[in-house]
Amino acid sequence: MAIVKPEMKSYIWLETADGSIQEVEEEVAMFCPVICRELLQNGKGSSKNCAILLPERVNPANLELILEFCRFHQVPGRSNKERKKHDEKFVRLDTKTLCDLASAADSLQLRPVVDLTSRALARVIEGKTPEEIRETFHLPDDLTEEEKLEPLRNMTDDPRIRLLNRLYARKRKELYDRKKLKNVDVEEEPRVDERSVDDLLSFINGGDQDSKAARVTKNKKKSRGRKEQARNSSSNNEPGNNNKESNCLTSGCLNGDTSDGSSPSRNSELQNSPSAMFSSKLDLDDFDIDDELDPARKEEIDREVEDFARRLDSVWPERIQQILSLGQENRRLTPISMNGNGSMKRCTAGVDRG
Amino acid sequence: MDTDSDSDLLSDLPQSIIESILVKVPLVDAVRTSILSRKWRYKWAAITELVFNDTCLTSGHDKSIISCNLVNFITRCLFLHDGPIHKFELNTSYSPASPDLDQWLLFLSRKDIKELIIDIGEDDWFRAPSCVFFCPKLTHLVLVRCELNPPPNFKGFLCLKHLSLQQVIIPPHDIEVLISSCPLLESLTLSYFDSLELTIRAPNLKYLNLEGEFKDIRLENTPQLIGISVAMYMTDDIAEHFEQCSGCNFDKFLGGVPCLERLIGHIYFTKYLSIGNEQGNFPVTYQNLKFIELYQVSFEDMKELFVVLRLIVSSPNLEELQISSSSITTTTDIYDLEFWERDWPADCIFGKLKIVHMTDFSGLPHEIAFIKFLLGHSPVLEQMIVAPTIYVTDKVVKMLIDLLTFRRASPQATVKFIQEPL
């Protein structure tokens, strides 16, 4: 039993994890379910020797706050408005104290304080960018750039995320173009490969010389056209230092095209459409970016884009090695499905049909 | 900020607090926490409440794209979620196509769903798949604009406490079965039903909220009902039906609710209750009824007046009364004002009535007589507020004069006359 001092409130003793012991009015402390239980069921807290041992996460500082809360609310006569006002003032604390208090209240099962602090912390988090949240709560920024870009995040509308995604797409486009450039260079040597199976057969069978020649020149023209186009688009890109991407998966598609010219016009259309789509897409993207952000922000983002590009470049060669080792075994791998690149898929389909 | 400890403030808090925080933040922000740090990657995926509303919409003008993005967002969230989902709320003006919605509901039925709220756009009323009926832990169900067809082997929601069906197409017999097969049901809301005949058997029901066109409502087994709110619309069919029906609606509806504390009636509610009601018959007393609000009471219809009087006389502990009058001042009948002298004994006292609020009054003889009656029989009345309808300006002065002359049984009664500025 608690010692009842005549005509005065009764007090009980609480001990925090660090060993300090406090005396508290019983009615105030009883507001906490855990303390209440210890007092009533286990009969503790009546004297300094058998003080109620509080859970580990309660330290004297947050215990004081909690007791202040209990002291206010255990008085029956207050109106709801008064209580709300008090609560709003009560949670005007810095973030560290809020987290601390939430943790202590949770261990004491004091639901009202847990709700209050959670709501305050939710208000802190809401509307902030990830960087700001990391700073406020001292969270380590330990995800790799790639992890950050995984589809998990495509659900958000954050302009920075869209920007990063666009950058990723731009990078992929760059690689693709460089592939094409490389392959066009390679193509010029074994020109005989461009002829279709029919052509070869007719040649073997001693077919029409003229038509054969005509076909060959047609193919030559086409390849030149392609080369020019590739050169045009690549001139837009920043000079990269990744010449190793000679055999990116996209090459499978290209090589397939060139070795099978049975429906040349269709293939060339398909061939041209991806790059056309890419460049138009890229134009759109550039347009979008400029439109949405004001100059100061744009500069900032440009800087970050550079930074990101550099970081990506450093990771890229390793990934390419991996892909290369897969790519060489099977040239005709279906390309990775890319964002909005139905065109890539159409390309492969065309090849398969041919 | 502090520089002494650069340690992580938030990540090591117990999951219950993290969940508590993340559910108070719009879902989009909660999902974004996945890129904060390694520990936070999947913390959002363990929250047990998912609320999808307009904060999840991407910006833009093309409705089909926004709708598509929303559907993708919901599907991906559900797919990435890990653990039980206790609450799922979908509240949007867009209408996800039926296959998507069906799949989500099937997924949720396997995840111990407890609270399910679906309120989607008006384009297509979705048809609730049968998996909704097999969510054993469901405690809260709110469905708006859908078609419900309970399958034949449906045994009921054994844990359901709160049921709200608004603009739902369901065979009438099935509603009754649905209600009576939820033994723990405490709160029932039915809105916008057409010509419904309903018998409600719900032994634990505490709050009843009805809105729509009801032909016949019977509260057969609702002994614990505390609050009733009814808004009754009328169509010609129903009016005809009323002419022919027998039995006293008042008894059928309010005959078995001894614990009633609050009664609210709108539009044609008093008219509904007046059918079959005989004057002077007060078999039931409502000991706990403290608040009565009746809107659109017609003071030209004696039967409706009887209903009001019956209610207040049967409620000895009534504290607050609010009545609004429906102002159809077309008739020039002679009013039987002697009724007030003749039929109400002087010892009819409203011993606890403190506040009376009358609105939309047009100065009809019965209205005035009613106010006089209340003033004269309420010894502890504190406030009588009278607000005339804005459509009547000529009788206002007469009303004022009359009010001044009435005898007040309560010495502290103040009579306020509120005139809305035109």
PDB file of N, CA and C in Angstrom, chain A residues 202-255:
ATOM      1  N   SER A 202      20.538 -17.139-105.254  1.00  0.00           N
ATOM      2  CA  SER A 202      20.467 -16.805-106.687  1.00  0.00           C
ATOM      3  C   SER A 202      21.868 -16.591-107.244  1.00  0.00           C
ATOM      4  N   PHE A 203      22.722 -16.055-106.399  1.00  0.00           N
ATOM      5  CA  PHE A 203      24.101 -15.865-106.830  1.00  0.00           C
ATOM      6  C   PHE A 203      24.766 -17.211-107.117  1.00  0.00           C
ATOM      7  N   ILE A 204      24.518 -18.096-106.138  1.00  0.00           N
ATOM      8  CA  ILE A 204      25.121 -19.418-106.310  1.00  0.00           C
ATOM      9  C   ILE A 204      24.564 -20.095-107.561  1.00  0.00           C
ATOM     10  N   ASN A 205      23.275 -19.869-107.767  1.00  0.00           N
ATOM     11  CA  ASN A 205      22.633 -20.517-108.912  1.00  0.00           C
ATOM     12  C   ASN A 205      22.850 -19.757-110.214  1.00  0.00           C
ATOM     13  N   GLY A 206      23.627 -18.683-110.107  1.00  0.00           N
ATOM     14  CA  GLY A 206      23.936 -17.921-111.305  1.00  0.00           C
ATOM     15  C   GLY A 206      22.767 -17.064-111.764  1.00  0.00           C
ATOM     16  N   GLY A 207      22.236 -16.294-110.839  1.00  0.00           N
ATOM     17  CA  GLY A 207      21.062 -15.471-111.131  1.00  0.00           C
ATOM     18  C   GLY A 207      21.454 -14.203-111.876  1.00  0.00           C
ATOM     19  N   ASP A 208      20.480 -13.271-111.935  1.00  0.00           N
ATOM     20  CA  ASP A 208      20.596 -12.023-112.663  1.00  0.00           C
ATOM     21  C   ASP A 208      21.672 -11.153-112.060  1.00  0.00           C
ATOM     22  N   GLN A 209      22.603 -10.741-112.895  1.00  0.00           N
ATOM     23  CA  GLN A 209      23.699  -9.931-112.366  1.00  0.00           C
ATOM     24  C   GLN A 209      23.208  -8.551-111.955  1.00  0.00           C
ATOM     25  N   ASP A 210      22.356  -8.026-112.817  1.00  0.00           N
ATOM     26  CA  ASP A 210      21.904  -6.643-112.567  1.00  0.00           C
ATOM     27  C   ASP A 210      21.149  -6.512-111.245  1.00  0.00           C
ATOM     28  N   SER A 211      20.224  -7.390-111.149  1.00  0.00           N
ATOM     29  CA  SER A 211      19.385  -7.258-109.923  1.00  0.00           C
ATOM     30  C   SER A 211      20.231  -7.406-108.667  1.00  0.00           C
ATOM     31  N   LYS A 212      21.167  -8.324-108.779  1.00  0.00           N
ATOM     32  CA  LYS A 212      22.048  -8.539-107.627  1.00  0.00           C
ATOM     33  C   LYS A 212      22.791  -7.262-107.281  1.00  0.00           C
ATOM     34  N   ALA A 213      23.327  -6.671-108.352  1.00  0.00           N
ATOM     35  CA  ALA A 213      24.095  -5.441-108.130  1.00  0.00           C
ATOM     36  C   ALA A 213      23.184  -4.367-107.552  1.00  0.00           C
ATOM     37  N   ALA A 214      22.023  -4.317-108.174  1.00  0.00           N
ATOM     38  CA  ALA A 214      21.079  -3.282-107.696  1.00  0.00           C
ATOM     39  C   ALA A 214      20.796  -3.474-106.216  1.00  0.00           C
ATOM     40  N   ARG A 215      20.596  -4.728-105.882  1.00  0.00           N
ATOM     41  CA  ARG A 215      20.265  -4.988-104.466  1.00  0.00           C
ATOM     42  C   ARG A 215      21.408  -4.605-103.557  1.00  0.00           C
ATOM     43  N   VAL A 216      22.586  -4.933-104.067  1.00  0.00           N
ATOM     44  CA  VAL A 216      23.746  -4.621-103.210  1.00  0.00           C
ATOM     45  C   VAL A 216      23.861  -3.129-102.995  1.00  0.00           C
ATOM     46  N   THR A 217      23.696  -2.388-104.121  1.00  0.00           N
ATOM     47  CA  THR A 217      23.814  -0.936-103.957  1.00  0.00           C
ATOM     48  C   THR A 217      22.707  -0.395-103.076  1.00  0.00           C
ATOM     49  N   LYS A 218      21.543  -0.973-103.225  1.00  0.00           N
ATOM     50  CA  LYS A 218      20.441  -0.504-102.375  1.00  0.00           C
ATOM     51  C   LYS A 218      20.818  -0.677-100.909  1.00  0.00           C
ATOM     52  N   ASN A 219      21.374  -1.848-100.644  1.00  0.00           N
ATOM     53  CA  ASN A 219      21.760  -2.102 -99.256  1.00  0.00           C
ATOM     54  C   ASN A 219      22.815  -1.128 -98.800  1.00  0.00           C
ATOM     55  N   LYS A 220      23.753  -0.861 -99.718  1.00  0.00           N
ATOM     56  CA  LYS A 220      24.816   0.077 -99.353  1.00  0.00           C
ATOM     57  C   LYS A 220      24.206   1.417 -98.983  1.00  0.00           C
ATOM     58  N   LYS A 221      23.259   1.842 -99.829  1.00  0.00           N
ATOM     59  CA  LYS A 221      22.644   3.152 -99.582  1.00  0.00           C
ATOM     60  C   LYS A 221      21.988   3.169 -98.224  1.00  0.00           C
ATOM     61  N   LYS A 222      21.331   2.081 -97.982  1.00  0.00           N
ATOM     62  CA  LYS A 222      20.622   2.006 -96.694  1.00  0.00           C
ATOM     63  C   LYS A 222      21.586   2.133 -95.542  1.00  0.00           C
ATOM     64  N   SER A 223      22.680   1.407 -95.626  1.00  0.00           N
ATOM     65  CA  SER A 223      23.607   1.420 -94.494  1.00  0.00           C
ATOM     66  C   SER A 223      24.201   2.792 -94.326  1.00  0.00           C
ATOM     67  N   ARG A 224      24.435   3.462 -95.474  1.00  0.00           N
ATOM     68  CA  ARG A 224      24.989   4.805 -95.371  1.00  0.00           C
ATOM     69  C   ARG A 224      23.982   5.707 -94.675  1.00  0.00           C
ATOM     70  N   GLY A 225      22.732   5.525 -95.096  1.00  0.00           N
ATOM     71  CA  GLY A 225      21.673   6.327 -94.477  1.00  0.00           C
ATOM     72  C   GLY A 225      21.662   6.136 -92.963  1.00  0.00           C
ATOM     73  N   ARG A 226      21.799   4.849 -92.621  1.00  0.00           N
ATOM     74  CA  ARG A 226      21.764   4.529 -91.194  1.00  0.00           C
ATOM     75  C   ARG A 226      22.930   5.132 -90.468  1.00  0.00           C
ATOM     76  N   LYS A 227      24.079   5.030 -91.126  1.00  0.00           N
ATOM     77  CA  LYS A 227      25.288   5.542 -90.502  1.00  0.00           C
ATOM     78  C   LYS A 227      25.152   7.026 -90.255  1.00  0.00           C
ATOM     79  N   GLU A 228      24.624   7.734 -91.276  1.00  0.00           N
ATOM     80  CA  GLU A 228      24.486   9.184 -91.139  1.00  0.00           C
ATOM     81  C   GLU A 228      23.578   9.504 -89.973  1.00  0.00           C
ATOM     82  N   GLN A 229      22.507   8.790 -89.948  1.00  0.00           N
ATOM     83  CA  GLN A 229      21.544   9.065 -88.888  1.00  0.00           C
ATOM     84  C   GLN A 229      22.160   8.811 -87.522  1.00  0.00           C
ATOM     85  N   ALA A 230      22.898   7.700 -87.449  1.00  0.00           N
ATOM     86  CA  ALA A 230      23.537   7.370 -86.177  1.00  0.00           C
ATOM     87  C   ALA A 230      24.499   8.471 -85.784  1.00  0.00           C
ATOM     88  N   ARG A 231      25.239   8.941 -86.792  1.00  0.00           N
ATOM     89  CA  ARG A 231      26.205  10.003 -86.512  1.00  0.00           C
ATOM     90  C   ARG A 231      25.494  11.252 -86.019  1.00  0.00           C
ATOM     91  N   ASN A 232      24.391  11.574 -86.671  1.00  0.00           N
ATOM     92  CA  ASN A 232      23.637  12.772 -86.273  1.00  0.00           C
ATOM     93  C   ASN A 232      23.204  12.705 -84.835  1.00  0.00           C
ATOM     94  N   SER A 233      22.617  11.560 -84.495  1.00  0.00           N
ATOM     95  CA  SER A 233      22.108  11.479 -83.121  1.00  0.00           C
ATOM     96  C   SER A 233      23.236  11.429 -82.120  1.00  0.00           C
ATOM     97  N   SER A 234      24.330  10.755 -82.519  1.00  0.00           N
ATOM     98  CA  SER A 234      25.405  10.650 -81.527  1.00  0.00           C
ATOM     99  C   SER A 234      26.080  11.978 -81.299  1.00  0.00           C
ATOM    100  N   SER A 235      26.017  12.872 -82.295  1.00  0.00           N
ATOM    101  CA  SER A 235      26.665  14.167 -82.090  1.00  0.00           C
ATOM    102  C   SER A 235      25.976  14.956 -81.009  1.00  0.00           C
ATOM    103  N   ASN A 236      24.715  14.617 -80.722  1.00  0.00           N
ATOM    104  CA  ASN A 236      24.002  15.307 -79.643  1.00  0.00           C
ATOM    105  C   ASN A 236      24.485  14.887 -78.277  1.00  0.00           C
ATOM    106  N   ASN A 237      25.047  13.697 -78.224  1.00  0.00           N
ATOM    107  CA  ASN A 237      25.367  13.157 -76.903  1.00  0.00           C
ATOM    108  C   ASN A 237      26.689  13.655 -76.383  1.00  0.00           C
ATOM    109  N   GLU A 238      26.795  13.604 -75.073  1.00  0.00           N
ATOM    110  CA  GLU A 238      28.073  13.973 -74.459  1.00  0.00           C
ATOM    111  C   GLU A 238      29.071  12.894 -74.777  1.00  0.00           C
ATOM    112  N   PRO A 239      30.270  13.258 -74.975  1.00  0.00           N
ATOM    113  CA  PRO A 239      31.282  12.223 -75.274  1.00  0.00           C
ATOM    114  C   PRO A 239      31.478  11.337 -74.063  1.00  0.00           C
ATOM    115  N   GLY A 240      31.292  10.067 -74.298  1.00  0.00           N
ATOM    116  CA  GLY A 240      31.441   9.149 -73.173  1.00  0.00           C
ATOM    117  C   GLY A 240      32.793   8.501 -73.207  1.00  0.00           C
ATOM    118  N   ASN A 241      33.086   7.833 -72.163  1.00  0.00           N
ATOM    119  CA  ASN A 241      34.370   7.149 -72.156  1.00  0.00           C
ATOM    120  C   ASN A 241      34.187   5.662 -72.004  1.00  0.00           C
ATOM    121  N   ASN A 242      33.068   5.209 -72.500  1.00  0.00           N
ATOM    122  CA  ASN A 242      32.773   3.785 -72.341  1.00  0.00           C
ATOM    123  C   ASN A 242      32.759   3.085 -73.666  1.00  0.00           C
ATOM    124  N   ASN A 243      33.890   2.882 -74.214  1.00  0.00           N
ATOM    125  CA  ASN A 243      33.955   2.179 -75.489  1.00  0.00           C
ATOM    126  C   ASN A 243      33.792   0.699 -75.329  1.00  0.00           C
ATOM    127  N   LYS A 244      33.770   0.283 -74.134  1.00  0.00           N
ATOM    128  CA  LYS A 244      33.605  -1.153 -73.924  1.00  0.00           C
ATOM    129  C   LYS A 244      32.213  -1.619 -74.256  1.00  0.00           C
ATOM    130  N   GLU A 245      31.288  -0.660 -74.374  1.00  0.00           N
ATOM    131  CA  GLU A 245      29.915  -1.122 -74.584  1.00  0.00           C
ATOM    132  C   GLU A 245      29.689  -1.486 -76.027  1.00  0.00           C
ATOM    133  N   SER A 246      30.657  -2.127 -76.599  1.00  0.00           N
ATOM    134  CA  SER A 246      30.522  -2.454 -78.006  1.00  0.00           C
ATOM    135  C   SER A 246      29.478  -3.522 -78.226  1.00  0.00           C
ATOM    136  N   ASN A 247      29.338  -4.383 -77.302  1.00  0.00           N
ATOM    137  CA  ASN A 247      28.399  -5.478 -77.517  1.00  0.00           C
ATOM    138  C   ASN A 247      27.265  -5.461 -76.536  1.00  0.00           C
ATOM    139  N   CYS A 248      26.714  -4.297 -76.390  1.00  0.00           N
ATOM    140  CA  CYS A 248      25.531  -4.204 -75.535  1.00  0.00           C
ATOM    141  C   CYS A 248      24.442  -5.084 -76.119  1.00  0.00           C
ATOM    142  N   LEU A 249      23.509  -5.421 -75.302  1.00  0.00           N
ATOM    143  CA  LEU A 249      22.443  -6.322 -75.747  1.00  0.00           C
ATOM    144  C   LEU A 249      21.736  -5.814 -76.980  1.00  0.00           C
ATOM    145  N   THR A 250      21.690  -4.509 -77.124  1.00  0.00           N
ATOM    146  CA  THR A 250      20.984  -3.976 -78.279  1.00  0.00           C
ATOM    147  C   THR A 250      21.630  -4.429 -79.568  1.00  0.00           C
ATOM    148  N   SER A 251      22.892  -4.772 -79.505  1.00  0.00           N
ATOM    149  CA  SER A 251      23.579  -5.195 -80.722  1.00  0.00           C
ATOM    150  C   SER A 251      22.950  -6.458 -81.280  1.00  0.00           C
ATOM    151  N   GLY A 252      22.454  -7.277 -80.386  1.00  0.00           N
ATOM    152  CA  GLY A 252      21.804  -8.519 -80.856  1.00  0.00           C
ATOM    153  C   GLY A 252      20.723  -8.186 -81.856  1.00  0.00           C
ATOM    154  N   CYS A 253      19.973  -7.176 -81.501  1.00  0.00           N
ATOM    155  CA  CYS A 253      18.862  -6.762 -82.371  1.00  0.00           C
ATOM    156  C   CYS A 253      19.386  -6.253 -83.703  1.00  0.00           C
ATOM    157  N   LEU A 254      20.378  -5.412 -83.612  1.00  0.00           N
ATOM    158  CA  LEU A 254      20.896  -4.797 -84.828  1.00  0.00           C
ATOM    159  C   LEU A 254      21.488  -5.832 -85.786  1.00  0.00           C
ATOM    160  N   ASN A 255      22.313  -6.680 -85.210  1.00  0.00           N
ATOM    161  CA  ASN A 255      22.963  -7.675 -86.062  1.00  0.00           C
ATOM    162  C   ASN A 255      21.937  -8.551 -86.723  1.00  0.00           C
TER     163      ASN A 255
END
